[in-house]
XYZ file of C-alpha atoms in Angstrom:
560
model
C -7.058 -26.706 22.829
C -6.860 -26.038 19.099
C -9.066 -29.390 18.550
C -11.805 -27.841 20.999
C -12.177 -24.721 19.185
C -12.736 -26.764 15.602
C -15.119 -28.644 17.396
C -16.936 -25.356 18.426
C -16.735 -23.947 14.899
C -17.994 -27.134 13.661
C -20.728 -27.118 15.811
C -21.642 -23.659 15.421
C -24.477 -21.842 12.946
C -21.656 -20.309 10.501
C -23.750 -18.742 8.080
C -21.611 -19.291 5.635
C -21.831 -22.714 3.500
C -18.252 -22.095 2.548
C -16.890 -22.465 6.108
C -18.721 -25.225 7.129
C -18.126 -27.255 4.180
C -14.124 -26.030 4.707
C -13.889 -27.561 8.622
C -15.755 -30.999 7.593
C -13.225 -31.744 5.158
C -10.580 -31.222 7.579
C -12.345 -33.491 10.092
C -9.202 -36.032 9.957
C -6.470 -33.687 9.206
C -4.966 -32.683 12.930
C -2.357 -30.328 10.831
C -5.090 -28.325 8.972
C -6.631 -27.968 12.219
C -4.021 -26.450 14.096
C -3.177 -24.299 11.466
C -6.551 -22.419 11.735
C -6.865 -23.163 14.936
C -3.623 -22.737 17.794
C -3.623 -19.364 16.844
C -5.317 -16.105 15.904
C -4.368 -13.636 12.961
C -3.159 -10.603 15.119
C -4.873 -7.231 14.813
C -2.150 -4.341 14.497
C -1.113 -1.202 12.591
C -2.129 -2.226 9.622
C -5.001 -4.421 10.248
C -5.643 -7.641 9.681
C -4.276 -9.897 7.117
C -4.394 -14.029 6.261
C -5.963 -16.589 3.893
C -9.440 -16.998 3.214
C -10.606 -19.686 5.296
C -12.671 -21.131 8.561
C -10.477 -20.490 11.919
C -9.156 -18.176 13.929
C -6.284 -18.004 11.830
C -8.333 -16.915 8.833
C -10.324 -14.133 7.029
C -14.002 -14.871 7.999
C -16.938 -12.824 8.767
C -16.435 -13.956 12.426
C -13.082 -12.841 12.347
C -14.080 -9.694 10.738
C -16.976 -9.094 13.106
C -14.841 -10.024 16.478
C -12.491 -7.122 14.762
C -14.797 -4.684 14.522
C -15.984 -5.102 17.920
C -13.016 -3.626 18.647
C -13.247 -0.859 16.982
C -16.417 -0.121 17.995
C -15.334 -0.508 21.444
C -12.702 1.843 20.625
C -14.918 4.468 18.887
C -17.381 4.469 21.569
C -14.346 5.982 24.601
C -13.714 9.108 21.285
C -16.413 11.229 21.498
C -17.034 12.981 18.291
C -19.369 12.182 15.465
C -19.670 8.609 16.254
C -19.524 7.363 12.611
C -17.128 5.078 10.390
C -16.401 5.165 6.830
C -16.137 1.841 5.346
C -14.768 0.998 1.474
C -13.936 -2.694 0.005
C -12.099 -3.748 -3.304
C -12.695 -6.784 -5.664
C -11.248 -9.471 -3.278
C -13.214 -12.399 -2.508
C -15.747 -12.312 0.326
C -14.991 -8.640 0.114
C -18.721 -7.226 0.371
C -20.058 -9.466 2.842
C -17.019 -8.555 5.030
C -17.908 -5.108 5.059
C -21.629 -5.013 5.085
C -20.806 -7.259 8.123
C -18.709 -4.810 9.717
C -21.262 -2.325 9.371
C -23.680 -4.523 10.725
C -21.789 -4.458 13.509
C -21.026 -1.181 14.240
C -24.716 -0.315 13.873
C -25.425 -2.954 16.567
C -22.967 -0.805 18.435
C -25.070 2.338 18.134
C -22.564 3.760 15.637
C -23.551 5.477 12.428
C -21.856 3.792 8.920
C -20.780 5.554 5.881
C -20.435 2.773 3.556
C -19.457 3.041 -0.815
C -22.266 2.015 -2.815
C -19.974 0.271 -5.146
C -16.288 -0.758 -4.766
C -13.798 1.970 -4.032
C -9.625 1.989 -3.722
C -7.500 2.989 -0.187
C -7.594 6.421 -1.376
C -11.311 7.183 -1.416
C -11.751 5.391 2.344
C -9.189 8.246 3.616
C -10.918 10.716 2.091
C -14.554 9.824 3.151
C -12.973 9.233 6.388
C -11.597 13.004 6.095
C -14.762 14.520 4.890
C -17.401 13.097 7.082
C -15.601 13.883 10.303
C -15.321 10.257 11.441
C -13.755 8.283 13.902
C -12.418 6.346 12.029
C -12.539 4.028 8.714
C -12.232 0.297 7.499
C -10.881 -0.767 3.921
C -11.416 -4.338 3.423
C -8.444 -5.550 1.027
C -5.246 -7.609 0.688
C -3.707 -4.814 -1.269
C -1.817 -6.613 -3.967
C -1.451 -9.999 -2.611
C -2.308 -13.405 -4.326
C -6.266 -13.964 -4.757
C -6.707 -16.659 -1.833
C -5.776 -13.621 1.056
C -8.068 -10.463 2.201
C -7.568 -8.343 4.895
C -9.066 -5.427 7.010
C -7.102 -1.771 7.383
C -8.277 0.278 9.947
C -7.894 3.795 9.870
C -7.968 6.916 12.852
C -10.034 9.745 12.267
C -6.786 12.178 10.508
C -7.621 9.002 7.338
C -4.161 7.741 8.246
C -3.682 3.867 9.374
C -3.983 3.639 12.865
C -1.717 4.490 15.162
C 0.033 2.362 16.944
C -1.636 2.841 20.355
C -5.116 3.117 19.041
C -4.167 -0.248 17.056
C -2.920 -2.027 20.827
C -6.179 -0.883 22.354
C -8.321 -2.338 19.617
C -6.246 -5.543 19.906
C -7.049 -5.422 23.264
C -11.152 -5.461 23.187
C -10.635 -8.204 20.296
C -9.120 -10.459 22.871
C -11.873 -9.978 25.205
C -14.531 -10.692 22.614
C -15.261 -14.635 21.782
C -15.094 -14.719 18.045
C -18.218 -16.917 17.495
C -20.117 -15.004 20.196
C -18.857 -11.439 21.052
C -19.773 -9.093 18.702
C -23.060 -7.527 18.711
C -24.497 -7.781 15.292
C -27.680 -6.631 13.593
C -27.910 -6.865 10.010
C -27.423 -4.527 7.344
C -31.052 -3.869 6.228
C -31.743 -3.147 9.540
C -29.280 -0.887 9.897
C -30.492 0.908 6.907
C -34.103 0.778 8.144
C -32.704 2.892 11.252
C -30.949 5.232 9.880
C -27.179 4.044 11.488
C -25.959 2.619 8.004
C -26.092 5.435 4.819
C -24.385 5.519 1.540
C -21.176 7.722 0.906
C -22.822 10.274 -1.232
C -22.570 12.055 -4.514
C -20.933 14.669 -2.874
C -17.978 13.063 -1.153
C -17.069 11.265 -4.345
C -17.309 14.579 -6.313
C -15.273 16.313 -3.556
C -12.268 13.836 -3.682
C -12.211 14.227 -7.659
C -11.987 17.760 -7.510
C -9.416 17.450 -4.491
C -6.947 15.467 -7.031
C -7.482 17.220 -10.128
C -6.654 20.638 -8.323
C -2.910 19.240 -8.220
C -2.197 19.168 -11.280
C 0.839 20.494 -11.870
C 0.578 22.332 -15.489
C -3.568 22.522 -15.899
C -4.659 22.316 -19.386
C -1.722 20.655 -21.003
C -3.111 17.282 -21.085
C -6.023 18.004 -23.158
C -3.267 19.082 -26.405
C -0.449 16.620 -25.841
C -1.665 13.652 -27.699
C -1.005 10.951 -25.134
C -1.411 7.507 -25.808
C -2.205 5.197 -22.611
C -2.782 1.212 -21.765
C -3.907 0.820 -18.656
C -5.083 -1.924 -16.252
C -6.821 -2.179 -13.049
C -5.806 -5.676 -12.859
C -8.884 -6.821 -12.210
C -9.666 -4.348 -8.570
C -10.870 -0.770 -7.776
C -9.523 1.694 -10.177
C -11.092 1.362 -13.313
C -13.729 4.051 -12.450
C -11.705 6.900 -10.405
C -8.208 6.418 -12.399
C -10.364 6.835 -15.936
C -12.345 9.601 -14.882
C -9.558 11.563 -13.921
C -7.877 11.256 -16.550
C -10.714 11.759 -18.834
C -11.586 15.111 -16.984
C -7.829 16.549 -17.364
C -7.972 15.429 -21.169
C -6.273 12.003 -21.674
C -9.264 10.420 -23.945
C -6.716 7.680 -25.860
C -6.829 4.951 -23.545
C -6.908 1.601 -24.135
C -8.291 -0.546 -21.005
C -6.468 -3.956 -21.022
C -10.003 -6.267 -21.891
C -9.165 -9.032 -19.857
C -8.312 -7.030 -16.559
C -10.547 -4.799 -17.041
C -13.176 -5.415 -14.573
C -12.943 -6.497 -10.633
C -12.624 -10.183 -10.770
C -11.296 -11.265 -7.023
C -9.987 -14.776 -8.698
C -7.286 -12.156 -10.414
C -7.163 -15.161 -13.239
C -4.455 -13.169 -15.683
C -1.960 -12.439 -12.987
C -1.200 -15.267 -9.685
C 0.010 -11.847 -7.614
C -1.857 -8.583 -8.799
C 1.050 -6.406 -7.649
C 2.115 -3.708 -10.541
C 5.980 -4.455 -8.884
C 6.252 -7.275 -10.775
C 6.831 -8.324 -14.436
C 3.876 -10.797 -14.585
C 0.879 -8.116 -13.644
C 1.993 -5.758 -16.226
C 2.386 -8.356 -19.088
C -0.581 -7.884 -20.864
C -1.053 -4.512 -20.364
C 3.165 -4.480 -22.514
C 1.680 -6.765 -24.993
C -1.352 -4.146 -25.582
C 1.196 -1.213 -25.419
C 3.338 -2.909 -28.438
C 0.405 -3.496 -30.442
C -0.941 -0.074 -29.639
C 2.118 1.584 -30.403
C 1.570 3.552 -26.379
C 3.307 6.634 -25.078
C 2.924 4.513 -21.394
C 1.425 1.679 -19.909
C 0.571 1.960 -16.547
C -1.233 -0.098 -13.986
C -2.495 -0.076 -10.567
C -2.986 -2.629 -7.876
C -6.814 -4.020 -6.483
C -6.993 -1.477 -4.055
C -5.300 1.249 -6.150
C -2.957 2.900 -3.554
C 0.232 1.461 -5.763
C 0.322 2.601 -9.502
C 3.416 0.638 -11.617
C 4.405 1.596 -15.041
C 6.619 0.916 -18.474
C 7.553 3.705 -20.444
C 8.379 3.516 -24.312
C 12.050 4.045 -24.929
C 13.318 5.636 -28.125
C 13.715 2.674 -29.898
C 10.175 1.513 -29.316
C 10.558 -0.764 -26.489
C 9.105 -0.300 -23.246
C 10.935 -0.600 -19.803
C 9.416 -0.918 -16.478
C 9.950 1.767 -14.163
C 11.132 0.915 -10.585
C 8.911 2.904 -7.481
C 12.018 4.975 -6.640
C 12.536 5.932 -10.239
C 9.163 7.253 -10.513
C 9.924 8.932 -7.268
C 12.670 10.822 -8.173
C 10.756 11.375 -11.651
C 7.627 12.588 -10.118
C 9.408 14.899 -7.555
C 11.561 16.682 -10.249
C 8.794 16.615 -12.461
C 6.349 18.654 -9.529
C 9.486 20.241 -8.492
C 10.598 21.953 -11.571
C 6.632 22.722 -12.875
C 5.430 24.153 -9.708
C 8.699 26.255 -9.678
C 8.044 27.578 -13.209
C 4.200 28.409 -12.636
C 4.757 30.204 -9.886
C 2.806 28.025 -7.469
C 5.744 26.507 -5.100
C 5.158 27.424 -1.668
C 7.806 28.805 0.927
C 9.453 26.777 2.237
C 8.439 23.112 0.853
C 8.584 19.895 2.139
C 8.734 16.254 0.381
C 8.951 13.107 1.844
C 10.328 9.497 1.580
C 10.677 6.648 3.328
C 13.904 5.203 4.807
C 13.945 2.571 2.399
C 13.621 4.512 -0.737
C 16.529 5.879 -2.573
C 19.080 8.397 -1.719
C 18.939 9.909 -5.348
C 15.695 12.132 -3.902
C 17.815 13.919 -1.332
C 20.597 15.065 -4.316
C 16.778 15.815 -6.173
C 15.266 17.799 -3.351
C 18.610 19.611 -2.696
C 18.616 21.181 -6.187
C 15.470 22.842 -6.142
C 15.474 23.817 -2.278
C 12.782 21.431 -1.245
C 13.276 20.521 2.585
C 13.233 15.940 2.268
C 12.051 14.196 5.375
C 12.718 10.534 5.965
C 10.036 8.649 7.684
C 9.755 4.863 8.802
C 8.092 2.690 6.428
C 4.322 2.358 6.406
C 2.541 5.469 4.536
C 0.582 6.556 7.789
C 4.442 7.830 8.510
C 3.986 10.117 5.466
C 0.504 10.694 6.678
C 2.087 12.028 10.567
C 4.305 14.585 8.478
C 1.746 15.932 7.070
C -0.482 15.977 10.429
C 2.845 17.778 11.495
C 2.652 20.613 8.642
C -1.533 21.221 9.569
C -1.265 21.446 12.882
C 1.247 24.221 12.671
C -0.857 25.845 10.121
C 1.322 25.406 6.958
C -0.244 21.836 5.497
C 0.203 23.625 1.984
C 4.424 23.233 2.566
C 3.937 19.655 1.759
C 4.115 18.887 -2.149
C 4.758 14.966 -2.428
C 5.433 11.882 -0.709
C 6.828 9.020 -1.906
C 8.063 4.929 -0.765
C 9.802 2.546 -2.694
C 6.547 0.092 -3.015
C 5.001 2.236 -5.522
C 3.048 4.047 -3.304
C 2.950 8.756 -3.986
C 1.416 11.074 -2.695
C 0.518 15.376 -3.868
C -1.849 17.284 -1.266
C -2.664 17.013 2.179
C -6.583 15.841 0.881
C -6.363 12.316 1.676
C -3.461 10.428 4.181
C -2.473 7.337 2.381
C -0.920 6.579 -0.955
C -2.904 7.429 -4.136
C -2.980 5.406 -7.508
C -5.328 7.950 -8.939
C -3.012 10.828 -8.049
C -0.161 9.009 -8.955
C -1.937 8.071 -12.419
C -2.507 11.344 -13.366
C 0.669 13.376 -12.211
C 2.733 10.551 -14.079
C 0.558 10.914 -17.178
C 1.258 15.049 -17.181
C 4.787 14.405 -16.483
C 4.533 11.953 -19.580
C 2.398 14.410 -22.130
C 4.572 17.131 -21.118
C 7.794 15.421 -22.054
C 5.834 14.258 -25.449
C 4.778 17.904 -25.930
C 8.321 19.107 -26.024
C 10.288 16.542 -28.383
C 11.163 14.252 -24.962
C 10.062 11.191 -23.213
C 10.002 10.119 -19.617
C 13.287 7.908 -20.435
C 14.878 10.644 -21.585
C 14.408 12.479 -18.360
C 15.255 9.926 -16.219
C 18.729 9.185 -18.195
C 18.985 13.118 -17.932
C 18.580 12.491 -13.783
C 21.189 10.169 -13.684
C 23.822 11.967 -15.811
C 23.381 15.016 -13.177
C 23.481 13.342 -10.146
C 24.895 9.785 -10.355
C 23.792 6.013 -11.383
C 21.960 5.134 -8.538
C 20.511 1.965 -8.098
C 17.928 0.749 -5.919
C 16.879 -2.748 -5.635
C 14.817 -4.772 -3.074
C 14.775 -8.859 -2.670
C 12.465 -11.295 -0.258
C 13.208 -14.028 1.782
C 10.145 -16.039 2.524
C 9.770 -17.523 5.736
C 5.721 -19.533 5.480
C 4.051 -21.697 7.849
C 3.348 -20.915 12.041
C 7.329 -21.147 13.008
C 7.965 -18.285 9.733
C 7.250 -15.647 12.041
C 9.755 -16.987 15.056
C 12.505 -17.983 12.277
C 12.455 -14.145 11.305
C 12.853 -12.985 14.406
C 15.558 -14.771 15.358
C 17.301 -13.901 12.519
C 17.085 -10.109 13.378
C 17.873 -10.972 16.666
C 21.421 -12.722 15.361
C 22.323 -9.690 13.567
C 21.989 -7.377 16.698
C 24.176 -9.896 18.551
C 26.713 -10.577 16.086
C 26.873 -7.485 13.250
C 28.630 -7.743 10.018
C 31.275 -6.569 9.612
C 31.833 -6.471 6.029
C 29.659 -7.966 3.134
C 31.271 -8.196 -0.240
C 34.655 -7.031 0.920
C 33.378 -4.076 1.213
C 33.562 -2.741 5.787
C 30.615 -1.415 7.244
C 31.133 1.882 8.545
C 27.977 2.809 10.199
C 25.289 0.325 11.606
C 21.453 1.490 12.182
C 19.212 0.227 14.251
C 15.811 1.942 14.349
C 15.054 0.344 17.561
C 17.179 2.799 19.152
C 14.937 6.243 19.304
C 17.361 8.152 20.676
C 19.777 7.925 17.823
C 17.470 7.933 14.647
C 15.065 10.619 15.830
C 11.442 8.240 14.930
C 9.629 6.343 16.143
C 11.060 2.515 17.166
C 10.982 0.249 14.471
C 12.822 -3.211 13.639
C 14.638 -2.079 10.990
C 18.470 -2.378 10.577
C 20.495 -0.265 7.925
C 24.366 -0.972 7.070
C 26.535 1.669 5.274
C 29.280 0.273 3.562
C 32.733 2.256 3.156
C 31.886 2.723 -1.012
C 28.731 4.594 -0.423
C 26.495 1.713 -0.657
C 23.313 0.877 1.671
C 21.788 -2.244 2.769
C 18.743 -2.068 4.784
C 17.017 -5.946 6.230
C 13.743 -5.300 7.764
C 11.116 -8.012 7.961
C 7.503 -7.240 6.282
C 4.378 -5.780 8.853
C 2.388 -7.873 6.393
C 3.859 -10.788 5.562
C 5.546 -13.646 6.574
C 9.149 -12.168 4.392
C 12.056 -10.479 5.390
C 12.784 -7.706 2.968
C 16.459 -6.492 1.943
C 16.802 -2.766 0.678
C 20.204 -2.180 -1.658
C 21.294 1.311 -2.748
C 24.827 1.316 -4.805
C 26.221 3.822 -6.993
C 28.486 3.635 -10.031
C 29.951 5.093 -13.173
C 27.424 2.960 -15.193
C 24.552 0.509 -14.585
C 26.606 -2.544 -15.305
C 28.957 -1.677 -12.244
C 25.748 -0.285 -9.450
C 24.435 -3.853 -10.505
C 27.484 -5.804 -10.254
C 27.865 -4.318 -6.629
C 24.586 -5.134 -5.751
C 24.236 -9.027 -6.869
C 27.585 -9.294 -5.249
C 25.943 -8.152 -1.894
C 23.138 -9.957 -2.785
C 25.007 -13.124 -2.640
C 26.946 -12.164 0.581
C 23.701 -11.442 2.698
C 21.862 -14.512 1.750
C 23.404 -17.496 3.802
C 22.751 -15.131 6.679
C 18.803 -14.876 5.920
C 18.306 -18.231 4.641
């Protein structure tokens, strides 16, 4: 079966050299076949995701195209404007894949608003938003290594798709041959008629002026004297984050030369995710030989922004996504309280994998905290919540663990630039008076306890990855722990049960242990990795992470 479809492929016009030269070097190699070949990469909630590469089980323009006649299929039962925004990062192949899925969506009779230029996650919501569309497409791997891309679809609210619009897509892809399905003019043509136009001046300007208006304490920026390093490693934000922070008054920024423009082989870092140690090492080494205030950097498709802060002695320390949660929520928190601009009533939001520290946070200042699943469109549904009842302004932040914040209802997915330039005012209004964002933190943690939150991965590769994690999750419904570490579980969670959590289903187990401490397992949407969530709490930072590597070592014969 998978042998006929290489033969097809091989036989086919492909277009691209790259693909054709790909499947006649696997001519003799039955493996490499049947890994492109026995099966397709899946189209759900958040898209499309897999290597680079000739097959079904590949990013391709033929993939990408038999996607997007699905969408279009889709679009065309809505009604509406009839029109799709469509953004791309630096990845590889990235342009072609979405001038093809324009080209395909004009064959469909449905009108394109495509960037100009490369644009980050952010900037597809919002064009999404402003141009009334249907719906929108951001081609991108987000932060994975260079040989991946991928294709997020979003509904017309700029949030990820739901997960019924996302099974009716999948549904039209089936029914639509990959080589031969997908109606397809190309993308002069659909200039020529008028179906494909450039996001305009206008948009861009709009979703600017949308983030700047959030600033928390206007003005102070432009006096404090901040010093900044900051990468784009290599992707989207080099343009939006600068400009931002140029226009509120940071103007001492040192771009980090060699990842300073989009390069899709991401040659300085193997995995261009600001979670890790290795993206943000040259962007430290410029910070200690710039003497920085903050080095900060955000991922290709700038929805995740990661930083190190300089600590009174001069060195820098990286600071963990629920850290600079917690940070960034006091920080808006306490501001918004003393300018007078709070509103009745607000509402913040994290996801149930991020720490417990925001609720003791949110508590303080009389901020409502909802817990959503994990995925940002859950963030995203809140906020759909708050408009539709006519009080969108309530919300103030959103936050997950993965790097990933939110302030204002003007986009509905995470925002790097946002997050850039709230964590740069929180930062040059420390500086301003005698303080530093480490000293606020350690200030955080003397008030409500030494949380810490730390996640670790279990990879599971190759086609039987995906079975291998699920029967692992389905051994630990069967048989629960009962203790891990010598310390009992006291409560078990299992999001797949609606009727106890409240959201939506979601496989996703949580274990609270009789100290306090959390462990949530819940295998990646993305990925082929099962991800473990720890929250412990002690009288120091030597005893929250002795607790934690000691559960750390009692969960991993289970997920091995």
């Amino acid at each position: 079966m998978y042998q006929d479809e290489y033969k097809r492929w091989l036989e086919a016009d492909l277009v691209d050299f790259d693909l054709k030269q790909e499947l006649q070097t696997i001519a003799d190699d039955d493996e490499a076949i049947k890994e492109r070949f026995a099966v397709a990469l899946k189209f759900g909630t958040a898209g499309l995701r897999g290597t680079l590469g000739a097959g079904t089980n590949r990013m391709n323009i033929w993939v990408v195209r038999q996607a997007t006649q699905g969408v279009a299929d889709w679009v065309k039962t809505q009604g509406g404007t009839q029109t799709v925004a469509i953004s791309y990062d630096s990845r590889l192949k990235g342009w072609n894949f979405a001038r093809d899925a324009a080209g395909v969506l004009a064959a469909n009779g449905i009108k394109v608003r495509i960037y100009d230029e490369l644009m980050p996650v952010p900037a597809l919501s919002f064009a999404t938003r402003y141009y009334n569309c249907n719906a929108g497409i951001m081609i991108t791997a987000s932060h994975n290594p260079a040989k991946y891309n991928g294709y997020k679809a979003y509904g017309p609210d700029g949030c990820q798709m739901t997960d019924d619009a996302a099974a009716i897509v999948y549904d039209a892809i089936q029914k639509t041959d990959v080589l031969t399905g997908a109606k397809y003019m190309s993308f002069a043509e659909g200039v020529e008629k008028g179906l494909i136009q450039f996001v305009d001046d206008a948009c861009k300007a709009a979703l600017y002026e949308a983030i700047e208006a959030r600033q928390v304490r206007p003005g102070l920026c432009s006096t404090a004297g901040l010093k900044l390093v900051y990468s784009p490693l290599n992707g989207t934000g080099l343009v939006p984050v600068t400009k931002v922070l140029t226009d509120i008054g940071i103007t001492d920024i040192t771009i980090v030369p060699e990842q300073e423009y989009p390069n899709g082989y991401f040659t300085t870092c193997s995995y261009p995710n600001p979670e890790i140690f290795d993206a943000l090492k040259l962007g430290l080494e410029w910070a200690e030989k710039t003497g920085a205030d903050l080095m900060l950097a955000t991922d290709p498709d700038a929805d995740r922004v990661g930083i190190a802060m300089k600590c009174p002695d001069g060195t820098y320390e990286l600071v963990s996504g629920n850290e600079m949660g917690v940070l960034l929520l006091d920080y808006i928190c306490a501001g918004r309280i003393e300018k007078g601009t709070m509103p009745k009533n607000p509402v913040a939001v994290e996801s149930i994998v991020s720490t417990p520290l925001a609720e003791a946070v949110a508590e303080h200042y009389g901020v409502e905290l909802r817990h959503t699943l994990t995925g940002f469109k859950w963030i995203g549904d809140q906020i759909a919540r708050l408009e539709a009842d006519g009080e969108v302004d309530r919300f103030i932040f959103g936050f997950e663990e993965s790097y990933g914040y939110l302030a204002g209802p003007y986009v509905r997915d995470k925002d790097a630039i946002i997050g850039s330039m709230l964590i740069c005012e929180m930062a040059a209004y420390y500086r301003s008076i005698g303080s530093s964002i480490k000293e606020r933190l350690e200030e955080i943690y003397a008030q409500y306890g030494r949380y810490l939150n730390k996640v670790d991965s279990y990879e599971f590769p190759g086609l039987s990855g995906m079975d291998k994690m699920a029967g692992i999750m389905a051994d630990l419904r069967k048989d629960a722990p009962k203790e891990f570490a010598g310390h009992a579980v006291v409560k078990v969670t299992d999001y797949e049960d609606t009727a106890s959590t409240g959201l939506p289903k979601a496989n996703v187990l949580r274990y609270d242990l009789d100290d306090g401490a959390v462990i949530i397992v819940r295998p990646s949407g993305t990925e082929p990795k099962i991800k473990t969530y720890f929250t412990t709490k002690g009288k120091d930072l030597a005893e929250a992470q002795a607790e934690k590597d000691a559960l750390t070592e009692a969960i991993k014969p289970i997920l091995s």
